[in-house]
Amino acid sequence: MTLETAFERRTLDLEFPFTIARGTQTETEVVTVRIADEDAVGVGGAGPSAHYGETADTVAAVLPDLLAVVEDVGDPHQLERIERRMRETVRRNPAARTAVSIALHDLVAKRLEVPLYRYWGLDPTETVASSYTIGIDDTETMREKTETALERGHEVLKVKLGTDRDLEIVEAIRSVAPDARLYVDANEAWTPKEAVRKIERLADYNLAFVEQPVPAENPEGLRYVYERSPLPIAADESCVTLADVPKIADRCDIANLKLMKCGGLREAKRMIHAARAHGLEVMLGCMSESNASIAAACHLAPLLDYADLDGSLLLADDPYDGVPMLGGRIDLEALERPGTGAR
Ligand SMILES: [Mg+2]
């Protein structure tokens, strides 16, 4: 079988400047991969994250080698073989490998004329609603962004923390969103003792969990917080690849996986099962991504306890169509399109 491959880079504006404890971004660069056979085109996206050493430049630099693997194997159904050979070709660059993995899965499911979740044997009625992220800003602006999110139908919100007014922010948001399900994410900003002190007070605001309270480089600090926290703890920066799952198992309650961290859809599924085997709950998050990759993540939603798939929702305008998520709820009808549903 002859497979034709191509990729393109695009710079996309965010709807609002997006600030987390580490910095601010106003736009994002994504790379979209296409893999075609005689009948169908598979689409996949990379949303590279500089925190993990990737940019659109590094993705574009390795994609020719990764797509050469695809063309060499020739059969898109050989997903395991292709993903393994891609990993042998470039050991890092997980977002680049993920884009190819998604495009292949999209193509394979389209060839079989089934939605991706169905190819995997999952039950779409088990999907959970995605959270919508409120980035750091002055407290009044964060309150206004929360009101806008509620008007758009979001009932699950994730609030970025890691400031000197974290309590004030959560109090302000809770005051306008008394019934919303609330997550908070400190993105490594706290020391272990500071984290415990803050979480003890945050526990008054009915939060579902606290994500990545301390730096990933401090695994003992994560354990210190986990053993003392009155709220569940999620690990994101501490949980990058499959090998990290056993390392965080006795240091948190929830593993936050991301396709752009782990390097492919098959690896993501392995991480989900490994996390469950270690007694962890599972969240699937995302980077700044377009629908070219978010659509694939939607098909994994039946396997999750928490979804944080607002990458496309945070863009001013997404050039790619995907699975609509009005108010964070995955559109089950759109999920019925063959492949991932990205176009
Ligand atoms: Mg996070």
GROMACS .gro file of C-alpha atoms and ligand atoms in nm:
model
  344
    1MET     CA    1   0.000   0.000   0.000
    2THR     CA    2   0.132   0.346  -0.081
    3LEU     CA    3   0.083   0.608   0.186
    4GLU     CA    4   0.125   0.976   0.114
    5THR     CA    5   0.229   1.201   0.399
    6ALA     CA    6   0.248   1.575   0.455
    7PHE     CA    7   0.249   1.828   0.738
    8GLU     CA    8   0.184   2.198   0.788
    9ARG     CA    9   0.255   2.453   1.061
   10ARG     CA   10   0.006   2.711   1.177
   11THR     CA   11   0.013   2.988   1.435
   12LEU     CA   12  -0.318   3.019   1.619
   13ASP     CA   13  -0.431   3.303   1.844
   14LEU     CA   14  -0.571   3.228   2.189
   15GLU     CA   15  -0.902   3.388   2.278
   16PHE     CA   16  -0.749   3.541   2.594
   17PRO     CA   17  -0.384   3.572   2.698
   18PHE     CA   18  -0.326   3.251   2.895
   19THR     CA   19  -0.120   3.275   3.213
   20ILE     CA   20  -0.009   2.995   3.443
   21ALA     CA   21   0.247   3.002   3.725
   22ARG     CA   22   0.532   2.969   3.470
   23GLY     CA   23   0.435   3.245   3.223
   24THR     CA   24   0.194   3.389   2.968
   25GLN     CA   25   0.114   3.300   2.608
   26THR     CA   26  -0.110   3.481   2.358
   27GLU     CA   27  -0.072   3.246   2.063
   28THR     CA   28   0.031   2.890   1.997
   29GLU     CA   29   0.198   2.710   1.710
   30VAL     CA   30   0.058   2.374   1.606
   31VAL     CA   31   0.170   2.126   1.342
   32THR     CA   32  -0.083   1.915   1.154
   33VAL     CA   33   0.000   1.584   0.988
   34ARG     CA   34  -0.188   1.419   0.701
   35ILE     CA   35  -0.147   1.055   0.602
   36ALA     CA   36  -0.346   0.939   0.299
   37ASP     CA   37  -0.408   0.613   0.119
   38GLU     CA   38  -0.607   0.577  -0.205
   39ASP     CA   39  -0.943   0.629  -0.029
   40ALA     CA   40  -0.905   0.829   0.291
   41VAL     CA   41  -0.699   1.095   0.469
   42GLY     CA   42  -0.601   1.067   0.835
   43VAL     CA   43  -0.541   1.392   1.025
   44GLY     CA   44  -0.340   1.436   1.344
   45GLY     CA   45  -0.203   1.732   1.535
   46ALA     CA   46   0.093   1.825   1.752
   47GLY     CA   47   0.061   2.092   2.021
   48PRO     CA   48   0.427   2.109   2.126
   49SER     CA   49   0.511   2.232   2.476
   50ALA     CA   50   0.833   2.423   2.542
   51HIS     CA   51   0.822   2.299   2.903
   52TYR     CA   52   0.896   1.953   2.766
   53GLY     CA   53   1.153   2.081   2.516
   54GLU     CA   54   0.936   2.089   2.204
   55THR     CA   55   0.843   2.370   1.966
   56ALA     CA   56   0.694   2.378   1.618
   57ASP     CA   57   1.055   2.393   1.494
   58THR     CA   58   1.157   2.071   1.670
   59VAL     CA   59   0.836   1.898   1.555
   60ALA     CA   60   0.892   2.006   1.194
   61ALA     CA   61   1.257   1.896   1.219
   62VAL     CA   62   1.178   1.534   1.313
   63LEU     CA   63   0.853   1.478   1.120
   64PRO     CA   64   1.028   1.386   0.792
   65ASP     CA   65   1.207   1.099   0.972
   66LEU     CA   66   0.886   0.987   1.147
   67LEU     CA   67   0.680   1.001   0.828
   68ALA     CA   68   0.955   0.804   0.649
   69VAL     CA   69   0.888   0.525   0.902
   70VAL     CA   70   0.518   0.535   0.815
   71GLU     CA   71   0.588   0.520   0.442
   72ASP     CA   72   0.843   0.242   0.492
   73VAL     CA   73   0.604   0.022   0.692
   74GLY     CA   74   0.333   0.107   0.440
   75ASP     CA   75   0.042  -0.050   0.629
   76PRO     CA   76  -0.136   0.200   0.858
   77HIS     CA   77  -0.293  -0.089   1.054
   78GLN     CA   78   0.055  -0.180   1.187
   79LEU     CA   79   0.013   0.077   1.464
   80GLU     CA   80   0.220  -0.103   1.725
   81ARG     CA   81   0.511  -0.153   1.488
   82ILE     CA   82   0.502   0.203   1.360
   83GLU     CA   83   0.483   0.358   1.708
   84ARG     CA   84   0.772   0.139   1.827
   85ARG     CA   85   0.986   0.228   1.526
   86MET     CA   86   0.907   0.598   1.568
   87ARG     CA   87   1.021   0.571   1.932
   88GLU     CA   88   1.344   0.409   1.815
   89THR     CA   89   1.390   0.682   1.552
   90VAL     CA   90   1.344   0.980   1.786
   91ARG     CA   91   1.349   0.902   2.156
   92ARG     CA   92   1.213   1.239   2.265
   93ASN     CA   93   0.977   1.460   2.061
   94PRO     CA   94   0.656   1.304   2.198
   95ALA     CA   95   0.425   1.568   2.042
   96ALA     CA   96   0.567   1.497   1.697
   97ARG     CA   97   0.518   1.121   1.743
   98THR     CA   98   0.169   1.178   1.880
   99ALA     CA   99   0.064   1.378   1.572
  100VAL     CA  100   0.162   1.084   1.350
  101SER     CA  101  -0.003   0.834   1.584
  102ILE     CA  102  -0.330   1.030   1.574
  103ALA     CA  103  -0.325   1.064   1.194
  104LEU     CA  104  -0.269   0.687   1.161
  105HIS     CA  105  -0.552   0.603   1.402
  106ASP     CA  106  -0.780   0.844   1.218
  107LEU     CA  107  -0.691   0.682   0.884
  108VAL     CA  108  -0.733   0.326   1.015
  109ALA     CA  109  -1.073   0.397   1.170
  110LYS     CA  110  -1.185   0.572   0.851
  111ARG     CA  111  -1.072   0.271   0.645
  112LEU     CA  112  -1.286   0.051   0.872
  113GLU     CA  113  -1.565   0.314   0.862
  114VAL     CA  114  -1.598   0.330   1.240
  115PRO     CA  115  -1.548   0.607   1.495
  116LEU     CA  116  -1.221   0.565   1.685
  117TYR     CA  117  -1.393   0.486   2.017
  118ARG     CA  118  -1.571   0.199   1.844
  119TYR     CA  119  -1.245   0.068   1.698
  120TRP     CA  120  -1.126   0.055   2.062
  121GLY     CA  121  -1.450  -0.101   2.188
  122LEU     CA  122  -1.540   0.183   2.423
  123ASP     CA  123  -1.882   0.301   2.540
  124PRO     CA  124  -1.940   0.669   2.449
  125THR     CA  125  -2.213   0.710   2.711
  126GLU     CA  126  -1.935   0.678   2.972
  127THR     CA  127  -1.769   1.005   2.865
  128VAL     CA  128  -1.708   1.270   3.129
  129ALA     CA  129  -1.745   1.645   3.070
  130SER     CA  130  -1.427   1.843   3.013
  131SER     CA  131  -1.320   2.122   3.242
  132TYR     CA  132  -1.261   2.472   3.107
  133THR     CA  133  -0.952   2.653   3.233
  134ILE     CA  134  -0.949   2.998   3.391
  135GLY     CA  135  -0.592   3.131   3.352
  136ILE     CA  136  -0.422   3.356   3.605
  137ASP     CA  137  -0.514   3.724   3.584
  138ASP     CA  138  -0.611   3.995   3.828
  139THR     CA  139  -0.881   3.860   4.055
  140GLU     CA  140  -1.161   4.068   3.906
  141THR     CA  141  -1.077   3.953   3.553
  142MET     CA  142  -1.070   3.591   3.669
  143ARG     CA  143  -1.415   3.639   3.821
  144GLU     CA  144  -1.540   3.787   3.490
  145LYS     CA  145  -1.388   3.501   3.289
  146THR     CA  146  -1.566   3.260   3.522
  147GLU     CA  147  -1.899   3.432   3.459
  148THR     CA  148  -1.838   3.412   3.082
  149ALA     CA  149  -1.757   3.040   3.112
  150LEU     CA  150  -2.077   2.979   3.311
  151GLU     CA  151  -2.279   3.169   3.048
  152ARG     CA  152  -2.130   2.936   2.785
  153GLY     CA  153  -2.261   2.640   2.982
  154HIS     CA  154  -1.943   2.519   3.154
  155GLU     CA  155  -2.008   2.344   3.483
  156VAL     CA  156  -1.655   2.211   3.538
  157LEU     CA  157  -1.381   2.472   3.579
  158LYS     CA  158  -1.008   2.443   3.636
  159VAL     CA  159  -0.849   2.744   3.802
  160LYS     CA  160  -0.480   2.819   3.761
  161LEU     CA  161  -0.307   2.914   4.087
  162GLY     CA  162   0.048   2.981   4.202
  163THR     CA  163   0.016   3.349   4.299
  164ASP     CA  164   0.040   3.537   4.628
  165ARG     CA  165  -0.344   3.563   4.633
  166ASP     CA  166  -0.451   3.205   4.565
  167LEU     CA  167  -0.713   3.204   4.842
  168GLU     CA  168  -0.860   3.534   4.724
  169ILE     CA  169  -0.889   3.396   4.368
  170VAL     CA  170  -1.069   3.079   4.472
  171GLU     CA  171  -1.298   3.272   4.706
  172ALA     CA  172  -1.388   3.517   4.423
  173ILE     CA  173  -1.456   3.237   4.175
  174ARG     CA  174  -1.658   3.033   4.423
  175SER     CA  175  -1.870   3.340   4.498
  176VAL     CA  176  -1.991   3.359   4.135
  177ALA     CA  177  -1.984   2.981   4.068
  178PRO     CA  178  -2.130   2.825   4.383
  179ASP     CA  179  -2.236   2.503   4.206
  180ALA     CA  180  -1.951   2.452   3.957
  181ARG     CA  181  -1.720   2.154   3.993
  182LEU     CA  182  -1.384   2.321   4.064
  183TYR     CA  183  -1.029   2.194   4.012
  184VAL     CA  184  -0.719   2.401   4.091
  185ASP     CA  185  -0.372   2.368   3.934
  186ALA     CA  186  -0.061   2.527   4.090
  187ASN     CA  187   0.173   2.417   3.808
  188GLU     CA  188   0.461   2.339   4.053
  189ALA     CA  189   0.451   2.685   4.213
  190TRP     CA  190   0.438   2.597   4.583
  191THR     CA  191   0.687   2.462   4.832
  192PRO     CA  192   0.567   2.148   5.012
  193LYS     CA  193   0.492   2.330   5.339
  194GLU     CA  194   0.327   2.622   5.159
  195ALA     CA  195   0.117   2.371   4.964
  196VAL     CA  196  -0.012   2.197   5.276
  197ARG     CA  197  -0.090   2.531   5.440
  198LYS     CA  198  -0.278   2.657   5.134
  199ILE     CA  199  -0.463   2.331   5.067
  200GLU     CA  200  -0.588   2.320   5.427
  201ARG     CA  201  -0.758   2.655   5.363
  202LEU     CA  202  -0.864   2.573   5.006
  203ALA     CA  203  -1.047   2.269   5.145
  204ASP     CA  204  -1.322   2.508   5.262
  205TYR     CA  205  -1.420   2.576   4.898
  206ASN     CA  206  -1.539   2.231   4.791
  207LEU     CA  207  -1.262   2.163   4.538
  208ALA     CA  208  -1.245   1.826   4.360
  209PHE     CA  209  -0.863   1.813   4.362
  210VAL     CA  210  -0.539   2.011   4.363
  211GLU     CA  211  -0.307   1.957   4.068
  212GLN     CA  212   0.074   1.959   4.075
  213PRO     CA  213   0.127   2.156   4.397
  214VAL     CA  214   0.508   2.125   4.398
  215PRO     CA  215   0.787   2.094   4.138
  216ALA     CA  216   0.824   1.763   3.958
  217GLU     CA  217   1.192   1.764   4.059
  218ASN     CA  218   1.080   1.720   4.419
  219PRO     CA  219   0.909   1.378   4.436
  220GLU     CA  220   0.953   1.362   4.814
  221GLY     CA  221   0.779   1.700   4.836
  222LEU     CA  222   0.487   1.558   4.642
  223ARG     CA  223   0.467   1.269   4.887
  224TYR     CA  224   0.485   1.513   5.182
  225VAL     CA  225   0.186   1.707   5.043
  226TYR     CA  226  -0.010   1.393   4.948
  227GLU     CA  227   0.023   1.246   5.299
  228ARG     CA  228  -0.105   1.564   5.463
  229SER     CA  229  -0.355   1.705   5.212
  230PRO     CA  230  -0.725   1.707   5.297
  231LEU     CA  231  -0.797   1.724   4.920
  232PRO     CA  232  -0.708   1.471   4.647
  233ILE     CA  233  -0.380   1.544   4.467
  234ALA     CA  234  -0.327   1.515   4.090
  235ALA     CA  235   0.014   1.480   3.925
  236ASP     CA  236   0.074   1.641   3.586
  237GLU     CA  237   0.434   1.761   3.542
  238SER     CA  238   0.535   1.464   3.765
  239CYS     CA  239   0.363   1.218   3.530
  240VAL     CA  240   0.505   1.242   3.178
  241THR     CA  241   0.551   0.890   3.041
  242LEU     CA  242   0.449   0.536   3.125
  243ALA     CA  243   0.764   0.489   3.338
  244ASP     CA  244   0.646   0.770   3.570
  245VAL     CA  245   0.321   0.596   3.667
  246PRO     CA  246   0.472   0.360   3.929
  247LYS     CA  247   0.686   0.648   4.061
  248ILE     CA  248   0.383   0.866   4.143
  249ALA     CA  249   0.157   0.584   4.261
  250ASP     CA  250   0.216   0.646   4.633
  251ARG     CA  251   0.246   1.023   4.594
  252CYS     CA  252  -0.091   1.128   4.450
  253ASP     CA  253  -0.451   1.023   4.383
  254ILE     CA  254  -0.488   1.116   4.014
  255ALA     CA  255  -0.256   1.077   3.714
  256ASN     CA  256  -0.297   1.356   3.459
  257LEU     CA  257  -0.187   1.217   3.123
  258LYS     CA  258  -0.149   1.417   2.805
  259LEU     CA  259  -0.109   1.287   2.453
  260MET     CA  260   0.164   1.546   2.389
  261LYS     CA  261   0.368   1.417   2.685
  262CYS     CA  262   0.341   1.042   2.625
  263GLY     CA  263   0.403   1.013   2.250
  264GLY     CA  264   0.098   0.841   2.104
  265LEU     CA  265  -0.250   0.701   2.146
  266ARG     CA  266  -0.135   0.345   2.216
  267GLU     CA  267   0.106   0.471   2.482
  268ALA     CA  268  -0.175   0.681   2.633
  269LYS     CA  269  -0.393   0.373   2.665
  270ARG     CA  270  -0.107   0.180   2.826
  271MET     CA  271  -0.065   0.467   3.076
  272ILE     CA  272  -0.436   0.468   3.156
  273HIS     CA  273  -0.431   0.096   3.233
  274ALA     CA  274  -0.104   0.121   3.429
  275ALA     CA  275  -0.244   0.407   3.637
  276ARG     CA  276  -0.557   0.203   3.716
  277ALA     CA  277  -0.341  -0.097   3.807
  278HIS     CA  278  -0.164   0.126   4.059
  279GLY     CA  279  -0.493   0.240   4.210
  280LEU     CA  280  -0.483   0.587   4.061
  281GLU     CA  281  -0.770   0.778   3.908
  282VAL     CA  282  -0.708   0.902   3.553
  283MET     CA  283  -0.736   1.245   3.397
  284LEU     CA  284  -0.653   1.327   3.036
  285GLY     CA  285  -0.534   1.684   2.991
  286CYS     CA  286  -0.398   1.874   2.693
  287MET     CA  287  -0.161   2.149   2.584
  288SER     CA  288  -0.257   2.444   2.361
  289GLU     CA  289  -0.393   2.223   2.085
  290SER     CA  290  -0.631   2.238   1.792
  291ASN     CA  291  -0.910   1.996   1.713
  292ALA     CA  292  -0.663   1.801   1.496
  293SER     CA  293  -0.544   1.639   1.820
  294ILE     CA  294  -0.824   1.715   2.070
  295ALA     CA  295  -1.076   1.517   1.860
  296ALA     CA  296  -0.871   1.199   1.916
  297ALA     CA  297  -0.855   1.264   2.291
  298CYS     CA  298  -1.237   1.283   2.299
  299HIS     CA  299  -1.252   0.918   2.191
  300LEU     CA  300  -1.050   0.819   2.500
  301ALA     CA  301  -1.294   1.000   2.730
  302PRO     CA  302  -1.491   0.682   2.819
  303LEU     CA  303  -1.176   0.556   2.997
  304LEU     CA  304  -1.133   0.865   3.213
  305ASP     CA  305  -1.237   0.990   3.554
  306TYR     CA  306  -1.158   1.351   3.458
  307ALA     CA  307  -1.121   1.521   3.118
  308ASP     CA  308  -0.939   1.850   3.071
  309LEU     CA  309  -0.963   1.882   2.694
  310ASP     CA  310  -1.020   2.254   2.648
  311GLY     CA  311  -0.727   2.316   2.409
  312SER     CA  312  -0.946   2.408   2.114
  313LEU     CA  313  -1.198   2.592   2.337
  314LEU     CA  314  -0.921   2.834   2.444
  315LEU     CA  315  -0.837   2.929   2.083
  316ALA     CA  316  -0.980   3.245   1.926
  317ASP     CA  317  -1.059   3.047   1.613
  318ASP     CA  318  -0.972   2.683   1.541
  319PRO     CA  319  -0.914   2.618   1.168
  320TYR     CA  320  -0.982   2.249   1.226
  321ASP     CA  321  -1.324   2.103   1.290
  322GLY     CA  322  -1.346   1.836   1.554
  323VAL     CA  323  -1.585   1.695   1.811
  324PRO     CA  324  -1.787   1.991   1.943
  325MET     CA  325  -1.782   2.035   2.322
  326LEU     CA  326  -2.056   2.278   2.406
  327GLY     CA  327  -2.014   2.367   2.773
  328GLY     CA  328  -1.739   2.104   2.791
  329ARG     CA  329  -1.976   1.818   2.708
  330ILE     CA  330  -1.853   1.597   2.424
  331ASP     CA  331  -2.106   1.590   2.139
  332LEU     CA  332  -2.196   1.222   2.116
  333GLU     CA  333  -2.350   1.259   1.769
  334ALA     CA  334  -2.031   1.413   1.630
  335LEU     CA  335  -1.838   1.130   1.791
  336GLU     CA  336  -2.011   0.894   1.545
  337ARG     CA  337  -1.813   1.022   1.245
  338PRO     CA  338  -1.560   0.765   1.116
  339GLY     CA  339  -1.210   0.825   1.250
  340THR     CA  340  -1.149   1.095   1.511
  341GLY     CA  341  -1.396   1.343   1.360
  342ALA     CA  342  -1.123   1.603   1.292
  343ARG     CA  343  -1.141   1.777   0.955
  344MG      MG  344  -0.159   2.091   3.481
   0.00000   0.00000   0.00000
